[in-house]
C-alpha positions as a Python dict, from the first residue, in 0.01 Angstrom:
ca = {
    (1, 'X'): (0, 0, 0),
    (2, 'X'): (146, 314, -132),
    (3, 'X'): (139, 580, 187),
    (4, 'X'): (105, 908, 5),
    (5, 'X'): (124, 1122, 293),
    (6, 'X'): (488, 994, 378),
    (7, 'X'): (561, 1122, 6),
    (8, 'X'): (745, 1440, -8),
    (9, 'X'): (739, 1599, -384),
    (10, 'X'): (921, 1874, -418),
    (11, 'X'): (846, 2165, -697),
    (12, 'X'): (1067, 2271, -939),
    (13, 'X'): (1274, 1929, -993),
    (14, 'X'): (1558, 2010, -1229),
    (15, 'X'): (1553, 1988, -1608),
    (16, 'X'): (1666, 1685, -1778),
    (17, 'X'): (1921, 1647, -1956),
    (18, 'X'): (1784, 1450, -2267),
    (19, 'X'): (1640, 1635, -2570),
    (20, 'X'): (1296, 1663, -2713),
    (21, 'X'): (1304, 1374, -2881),
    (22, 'X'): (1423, 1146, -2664),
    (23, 'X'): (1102, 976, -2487),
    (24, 'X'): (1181, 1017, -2044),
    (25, 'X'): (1043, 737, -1858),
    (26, 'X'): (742, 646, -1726),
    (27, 'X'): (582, 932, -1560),
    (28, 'X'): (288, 988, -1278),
    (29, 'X'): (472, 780, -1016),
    (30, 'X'): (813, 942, -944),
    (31, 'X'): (940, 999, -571),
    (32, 'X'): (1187, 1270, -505),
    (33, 'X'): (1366, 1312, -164),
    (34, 'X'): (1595, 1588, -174),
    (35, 'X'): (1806, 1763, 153),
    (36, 'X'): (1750, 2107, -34),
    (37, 'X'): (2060, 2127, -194),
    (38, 'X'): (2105, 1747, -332),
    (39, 'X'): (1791, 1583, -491),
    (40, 'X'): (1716, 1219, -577),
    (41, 'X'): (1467, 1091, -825),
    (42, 'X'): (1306, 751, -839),
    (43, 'X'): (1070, 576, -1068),
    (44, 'X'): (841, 339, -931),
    (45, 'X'): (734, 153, -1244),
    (46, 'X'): (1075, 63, -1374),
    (47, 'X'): (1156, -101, -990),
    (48, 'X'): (1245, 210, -782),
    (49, 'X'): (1566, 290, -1011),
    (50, 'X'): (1690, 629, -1008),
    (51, 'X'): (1634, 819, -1276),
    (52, 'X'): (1780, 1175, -1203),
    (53, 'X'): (2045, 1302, -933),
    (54, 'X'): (2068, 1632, -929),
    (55, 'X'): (2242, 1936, -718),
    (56, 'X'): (2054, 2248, -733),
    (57, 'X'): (2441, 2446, -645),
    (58, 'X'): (2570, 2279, -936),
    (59, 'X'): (2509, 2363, -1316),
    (60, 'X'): (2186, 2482, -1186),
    (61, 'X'): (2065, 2169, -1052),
    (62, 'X'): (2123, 1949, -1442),
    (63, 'X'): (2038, 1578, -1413),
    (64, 'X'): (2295, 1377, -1619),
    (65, 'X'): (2153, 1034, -1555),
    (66, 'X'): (1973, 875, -1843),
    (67, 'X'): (1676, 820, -1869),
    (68, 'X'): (1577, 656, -2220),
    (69, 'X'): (1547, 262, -2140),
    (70, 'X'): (1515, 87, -1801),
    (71, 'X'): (1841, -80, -1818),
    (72, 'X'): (2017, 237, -1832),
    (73, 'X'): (2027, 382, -1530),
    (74, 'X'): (2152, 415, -1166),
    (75, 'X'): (2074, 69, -1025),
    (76, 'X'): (2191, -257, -935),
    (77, 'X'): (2152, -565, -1155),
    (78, 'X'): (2319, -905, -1170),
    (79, 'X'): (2379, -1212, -1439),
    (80, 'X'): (2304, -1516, -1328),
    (81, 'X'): (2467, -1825, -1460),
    (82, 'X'): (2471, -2212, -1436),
    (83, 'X'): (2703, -2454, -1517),
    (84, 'X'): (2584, -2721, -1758),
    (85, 'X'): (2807, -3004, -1882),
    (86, 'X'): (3057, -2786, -1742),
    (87, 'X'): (2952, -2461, -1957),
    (88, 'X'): (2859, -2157, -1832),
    (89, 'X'): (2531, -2120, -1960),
    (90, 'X'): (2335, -1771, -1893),
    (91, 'X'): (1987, -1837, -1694),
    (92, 'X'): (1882, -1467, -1592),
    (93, 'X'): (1964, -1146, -1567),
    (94, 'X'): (1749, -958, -1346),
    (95, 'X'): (1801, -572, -1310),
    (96, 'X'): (1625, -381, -1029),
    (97, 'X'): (1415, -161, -1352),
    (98, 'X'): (1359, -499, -1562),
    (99, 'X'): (1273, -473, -1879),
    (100, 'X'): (1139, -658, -2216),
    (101, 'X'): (1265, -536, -2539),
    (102, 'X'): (1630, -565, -2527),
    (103, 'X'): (1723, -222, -2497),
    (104, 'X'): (1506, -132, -2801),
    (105, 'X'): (1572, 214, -2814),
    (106, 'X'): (1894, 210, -2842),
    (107, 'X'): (1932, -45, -3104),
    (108, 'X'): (1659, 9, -3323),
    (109, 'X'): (1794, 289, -3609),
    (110, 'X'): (1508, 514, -3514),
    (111, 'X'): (1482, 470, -3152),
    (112, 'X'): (1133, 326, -3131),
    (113, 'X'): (993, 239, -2816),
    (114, 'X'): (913, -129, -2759),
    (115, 'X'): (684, -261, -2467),
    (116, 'X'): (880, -284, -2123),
    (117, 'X'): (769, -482, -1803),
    (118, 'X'): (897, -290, -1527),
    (119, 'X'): (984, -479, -1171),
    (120, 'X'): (722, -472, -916),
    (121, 'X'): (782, -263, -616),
    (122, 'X'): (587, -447, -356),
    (123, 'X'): (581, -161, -172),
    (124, 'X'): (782, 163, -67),
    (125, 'X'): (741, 478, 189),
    (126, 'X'): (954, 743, 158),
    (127, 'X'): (985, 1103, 381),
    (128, 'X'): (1180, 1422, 333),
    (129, 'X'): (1529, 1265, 278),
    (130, 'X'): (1464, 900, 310),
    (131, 'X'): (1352, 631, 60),
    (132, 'X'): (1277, 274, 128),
    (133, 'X'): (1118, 9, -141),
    (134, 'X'): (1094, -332, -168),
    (135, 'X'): (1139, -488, -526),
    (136, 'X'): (1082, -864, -671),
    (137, 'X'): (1261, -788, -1016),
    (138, 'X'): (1209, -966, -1319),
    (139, 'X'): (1442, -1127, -1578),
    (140, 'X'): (1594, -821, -1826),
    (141, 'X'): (1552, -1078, -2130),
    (142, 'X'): (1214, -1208, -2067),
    (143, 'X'): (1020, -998, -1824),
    (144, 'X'): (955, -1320, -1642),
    (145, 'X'): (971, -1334, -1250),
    (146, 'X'): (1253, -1427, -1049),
    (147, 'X'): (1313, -1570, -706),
    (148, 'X'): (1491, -1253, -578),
    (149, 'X'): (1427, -999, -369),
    (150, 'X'): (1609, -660, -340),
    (151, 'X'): (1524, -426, -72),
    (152, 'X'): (1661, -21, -82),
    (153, 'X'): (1734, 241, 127),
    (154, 'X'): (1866, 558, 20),
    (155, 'X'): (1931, 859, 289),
    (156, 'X'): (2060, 1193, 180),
    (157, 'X'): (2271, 1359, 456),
    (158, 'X'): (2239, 1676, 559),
    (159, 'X'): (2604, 1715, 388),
    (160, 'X'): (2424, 1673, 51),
    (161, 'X'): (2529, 1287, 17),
    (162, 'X'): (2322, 1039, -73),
    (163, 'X'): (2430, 686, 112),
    (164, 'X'): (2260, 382, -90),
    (165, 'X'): (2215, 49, 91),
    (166, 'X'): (2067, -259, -87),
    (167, 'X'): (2006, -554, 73),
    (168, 'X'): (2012, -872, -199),
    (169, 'X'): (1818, -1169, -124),
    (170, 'X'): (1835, -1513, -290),
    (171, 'X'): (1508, -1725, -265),
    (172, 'X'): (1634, -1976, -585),
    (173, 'X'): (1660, -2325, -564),
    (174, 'X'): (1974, -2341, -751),
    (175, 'X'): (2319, -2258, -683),
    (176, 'X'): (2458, -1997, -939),
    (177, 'X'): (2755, -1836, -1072),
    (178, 'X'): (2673, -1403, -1016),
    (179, 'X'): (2801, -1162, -1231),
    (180, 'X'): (2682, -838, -1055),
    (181, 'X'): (2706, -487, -1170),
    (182, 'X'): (2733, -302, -793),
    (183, 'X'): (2649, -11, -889),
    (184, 'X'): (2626, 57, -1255),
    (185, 'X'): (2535, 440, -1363),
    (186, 'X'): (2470, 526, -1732),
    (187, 'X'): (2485, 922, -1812),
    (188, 'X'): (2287, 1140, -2093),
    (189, 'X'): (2584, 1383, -2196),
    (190, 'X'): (2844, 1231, -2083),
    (191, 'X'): (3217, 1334, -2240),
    (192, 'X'): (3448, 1220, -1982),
    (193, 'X'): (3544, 998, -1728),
    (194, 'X'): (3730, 1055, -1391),
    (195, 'X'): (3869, 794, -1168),
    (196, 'X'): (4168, 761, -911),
    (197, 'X'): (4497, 662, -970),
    (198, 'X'): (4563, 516, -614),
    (199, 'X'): (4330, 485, -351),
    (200, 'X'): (4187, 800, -134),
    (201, 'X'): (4154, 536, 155),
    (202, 'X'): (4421, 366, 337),
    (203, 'X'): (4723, 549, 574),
    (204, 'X'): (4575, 853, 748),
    (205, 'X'): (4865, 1086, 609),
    (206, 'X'): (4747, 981, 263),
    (207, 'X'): (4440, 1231, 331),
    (208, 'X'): (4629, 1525, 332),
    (209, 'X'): (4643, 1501, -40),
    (210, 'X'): (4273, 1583, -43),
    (211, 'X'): (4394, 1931, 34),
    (212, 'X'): (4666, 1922, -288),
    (213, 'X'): (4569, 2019, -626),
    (214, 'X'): (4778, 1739, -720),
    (215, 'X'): (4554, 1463, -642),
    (216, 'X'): (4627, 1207, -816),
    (217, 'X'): (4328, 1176, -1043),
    (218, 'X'): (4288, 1136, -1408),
    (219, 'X'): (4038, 1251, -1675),
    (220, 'X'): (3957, 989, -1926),
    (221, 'X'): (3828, 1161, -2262),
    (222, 'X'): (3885, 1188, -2624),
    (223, 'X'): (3754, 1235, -2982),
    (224, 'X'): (3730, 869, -3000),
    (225, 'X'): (3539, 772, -2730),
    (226, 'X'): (3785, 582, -2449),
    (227, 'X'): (3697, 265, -2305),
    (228, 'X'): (3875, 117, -2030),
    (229, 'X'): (3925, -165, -1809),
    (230, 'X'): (4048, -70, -1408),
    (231, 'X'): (4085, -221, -1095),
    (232, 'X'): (3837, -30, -879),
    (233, 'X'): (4052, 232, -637),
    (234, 'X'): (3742, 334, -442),
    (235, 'X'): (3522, 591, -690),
    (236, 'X'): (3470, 597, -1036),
    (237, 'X'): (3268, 953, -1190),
    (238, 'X'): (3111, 1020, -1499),
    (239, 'X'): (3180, 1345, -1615),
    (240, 'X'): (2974, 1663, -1836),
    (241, 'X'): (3284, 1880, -1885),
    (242, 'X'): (3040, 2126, -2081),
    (243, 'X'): (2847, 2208, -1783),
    (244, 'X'): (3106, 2114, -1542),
    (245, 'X'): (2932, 1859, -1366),
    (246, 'X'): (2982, 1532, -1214),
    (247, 'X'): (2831, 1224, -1040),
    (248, 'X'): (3044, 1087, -847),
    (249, 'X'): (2965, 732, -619),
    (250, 'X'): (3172, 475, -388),
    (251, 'X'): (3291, 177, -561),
    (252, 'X'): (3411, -179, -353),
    (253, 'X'): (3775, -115, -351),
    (254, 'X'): (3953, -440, -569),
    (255, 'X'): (3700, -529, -790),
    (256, 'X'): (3711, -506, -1177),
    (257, 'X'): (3590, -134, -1319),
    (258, 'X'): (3487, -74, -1640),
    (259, 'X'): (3388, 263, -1836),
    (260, 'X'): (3356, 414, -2163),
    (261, 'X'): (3056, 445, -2361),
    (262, 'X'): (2810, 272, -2610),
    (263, 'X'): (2901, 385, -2943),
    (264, 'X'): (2557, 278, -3105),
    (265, 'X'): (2387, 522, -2873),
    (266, 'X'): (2394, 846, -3051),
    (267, 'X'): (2069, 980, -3248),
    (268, 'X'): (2121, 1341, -3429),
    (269, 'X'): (2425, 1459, -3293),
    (270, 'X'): (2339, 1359, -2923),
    (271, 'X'): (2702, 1201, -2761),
    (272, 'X'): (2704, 855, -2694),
    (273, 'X'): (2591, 708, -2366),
    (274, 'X'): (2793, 719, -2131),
    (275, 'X'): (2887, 389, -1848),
    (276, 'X'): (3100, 320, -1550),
    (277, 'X'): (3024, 51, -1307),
    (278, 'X'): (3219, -190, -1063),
    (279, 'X'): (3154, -582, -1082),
    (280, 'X'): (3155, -883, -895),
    (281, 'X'): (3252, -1183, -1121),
    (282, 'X'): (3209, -1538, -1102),
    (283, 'X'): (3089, -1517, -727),
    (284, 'X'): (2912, -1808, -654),
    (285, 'X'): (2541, -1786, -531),
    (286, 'X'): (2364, -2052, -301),
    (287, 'X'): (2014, -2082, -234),
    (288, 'X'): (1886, -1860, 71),
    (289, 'X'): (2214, -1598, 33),
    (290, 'X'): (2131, -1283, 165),
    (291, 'X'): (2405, -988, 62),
    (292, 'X'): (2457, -612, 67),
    (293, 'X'): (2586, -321, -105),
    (294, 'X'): (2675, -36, 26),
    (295, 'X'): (2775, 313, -164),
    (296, 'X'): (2788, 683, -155),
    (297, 'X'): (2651, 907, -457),
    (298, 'X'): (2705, 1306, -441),
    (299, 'X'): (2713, 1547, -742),
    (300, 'X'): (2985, 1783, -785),
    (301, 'X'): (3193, 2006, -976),
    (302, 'X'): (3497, 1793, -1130),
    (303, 'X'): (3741, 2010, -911),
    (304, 'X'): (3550, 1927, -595),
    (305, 'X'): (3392, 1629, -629),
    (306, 'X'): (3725, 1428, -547),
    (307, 'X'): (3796, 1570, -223),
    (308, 'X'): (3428, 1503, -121),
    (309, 'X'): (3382, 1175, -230),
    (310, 'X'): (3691, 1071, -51),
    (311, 'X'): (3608, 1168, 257),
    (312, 'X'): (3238, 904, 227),
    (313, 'X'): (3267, 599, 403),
    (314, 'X'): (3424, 284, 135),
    (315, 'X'): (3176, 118, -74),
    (316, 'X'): (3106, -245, 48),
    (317, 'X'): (2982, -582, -77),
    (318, 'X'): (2941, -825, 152),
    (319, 'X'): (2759, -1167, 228),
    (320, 'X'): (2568, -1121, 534),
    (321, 'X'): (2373, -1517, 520),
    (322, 'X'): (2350, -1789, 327),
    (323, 'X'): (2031, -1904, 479),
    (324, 'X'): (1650, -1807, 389),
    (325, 'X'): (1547, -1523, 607),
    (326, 'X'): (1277, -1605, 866),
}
């Protein structure tokens, strides 16, 4: 039951970033939780994904985060594999937005629309700066049900941070081999990419390079359209040097880090779409696993936004049980 006077909607959410003819998702049944300053927007037919992050102090509060096809924007989602006859053989791929049309828009030469189940949010309450939901997502490929469960909770702090914590629960039979995007953010505009060199956490006198225009950072960006394969160093950012704006988010320090952008995705001079996520690979799931990610999201300038993201507590994936939950 939806409990519309916890709901908070707040006037004057900030512009999109995607032209006129690009179709924005579903609308009617967006939740926005902002601290004022920061601002968070989530759609509840396409699972409770967000669909716009936004900073009212920065580039006049611009939302970079697509917004054209379910599987394309700031979410979770995992591949799930078995072996069989000792081949790894794909068996679902359940995003937190789900879909059915295999990213249609994109592909198709004119961008037309194809019919999209969304994942059910069972249910969801959310106040000024708080947003809880749970989801039962559906297969990406097939829009069929699955036998997970992801529960979120996103808090903005009065800092202007926004502190994501999903909880992952596996109520499958079978034991599987997880690919899992954790997160994965696509970006509308998107020319650059920024990432660490080494990483801001560790010694304690390492933070006083925070302070140091030297911070060893580097911008990732080019006529022909990097793409890149990392070891994650503890934040990854997607960049809009035009309007000189960033998203920057947590990443589990160690894991493999991709970014770069999809090519095919460009319509009438628009750039292509832009990627960066973090994943777990080859992780093996068994029946009644219950895990959790945890990450920090804030939007910046591309000066600032190191120092700030920094300074967030380090993105974590752990497994918290491997048995059903009561």
């Amino acid at each position: 039951m939806l409990i519309a006077c916890m709901v908070w909607v707040f006037a004057g959410i900030p512009a999109e970033a995607y032209g006129s003819h690009f179709r924005p998702g579903p609308k009617g049944k967006d939740v926005t939780i902002s601290n004022g300053g920061l601002s968070i927007k989530f759609n509840i037919p396409w699972g409770g994904v967000v669909v716009s992050v936004s900073n009212r102090h920065v580039a006049h509060g611009l939302n970079i985060v697509d917004t054209h096809d379910p599987g394309r924007e700031l979410q979770v989602d995992q591949f799930l594999f078995l072996m069989i006859n000792g081949h790894r053989s794909l068996m679902l791929n359940p995003t937190q937005a789900g879909s059915f049309g295999h990213q249609a828009f994109y592909l198709h030469p004119h961008g037309v629309i194809h019919p999209e189940i969304g994942s059910k949010v069972v249910r969801w309450n959310a106040s000024r700066t708080h947003f809880h939901a749970v989801i039962d997502p559906v297969d990406y490929d097939t829009g069929h049900p699955t036998k997970w469960v992801y529960v979120e909770d996103v808090r903005i702090s009065a800092k202007g941070v926004a502190h994501f914590h999903f909880t992952f629960y596996n109520h499958g039979m079978q034991t599987y081999l997880l690919d899992s995007e954790v997160p994965t953010l696509y970006s509308d505009w998107t020319d650059a990419f920024l990432y660490p060199l080494v990483s801001p956490y560790g010694r304690a006198g390492r933070s006083l390079l925070l302070q140091d225009a030297k911070w060893p950072v580097r911008m990732v960006r080019g006529s022909r359209w990097p793409e890149g394969h990392l070891t994650s160093k503890g934040w990854i950012a997607n960049i809009d040097t035009r309007n000189n704006i960033g998203i920057f988010y947590t990443t589990p320090v160690g894991r493999p880090e991709t970014y770069g952008v999809f090519a095919r995705a460009a319509f009438r001079g628009r750039n292509p779409l832009g990627k960066s996520n973090v994943t777990v690979r080859k992780a093996i799931s068994y029946p009644g696993e219950i895990y959790l990610i945890d990450f920090s999201v804030l939007v910046s300038t591309p000066q600032n936004g190191p120092a700030l993201i920094s300074k967030q507590p380090q993105a974590v994936l752990k497994v918290i049980r491997n048995q059903p939950p009561e």
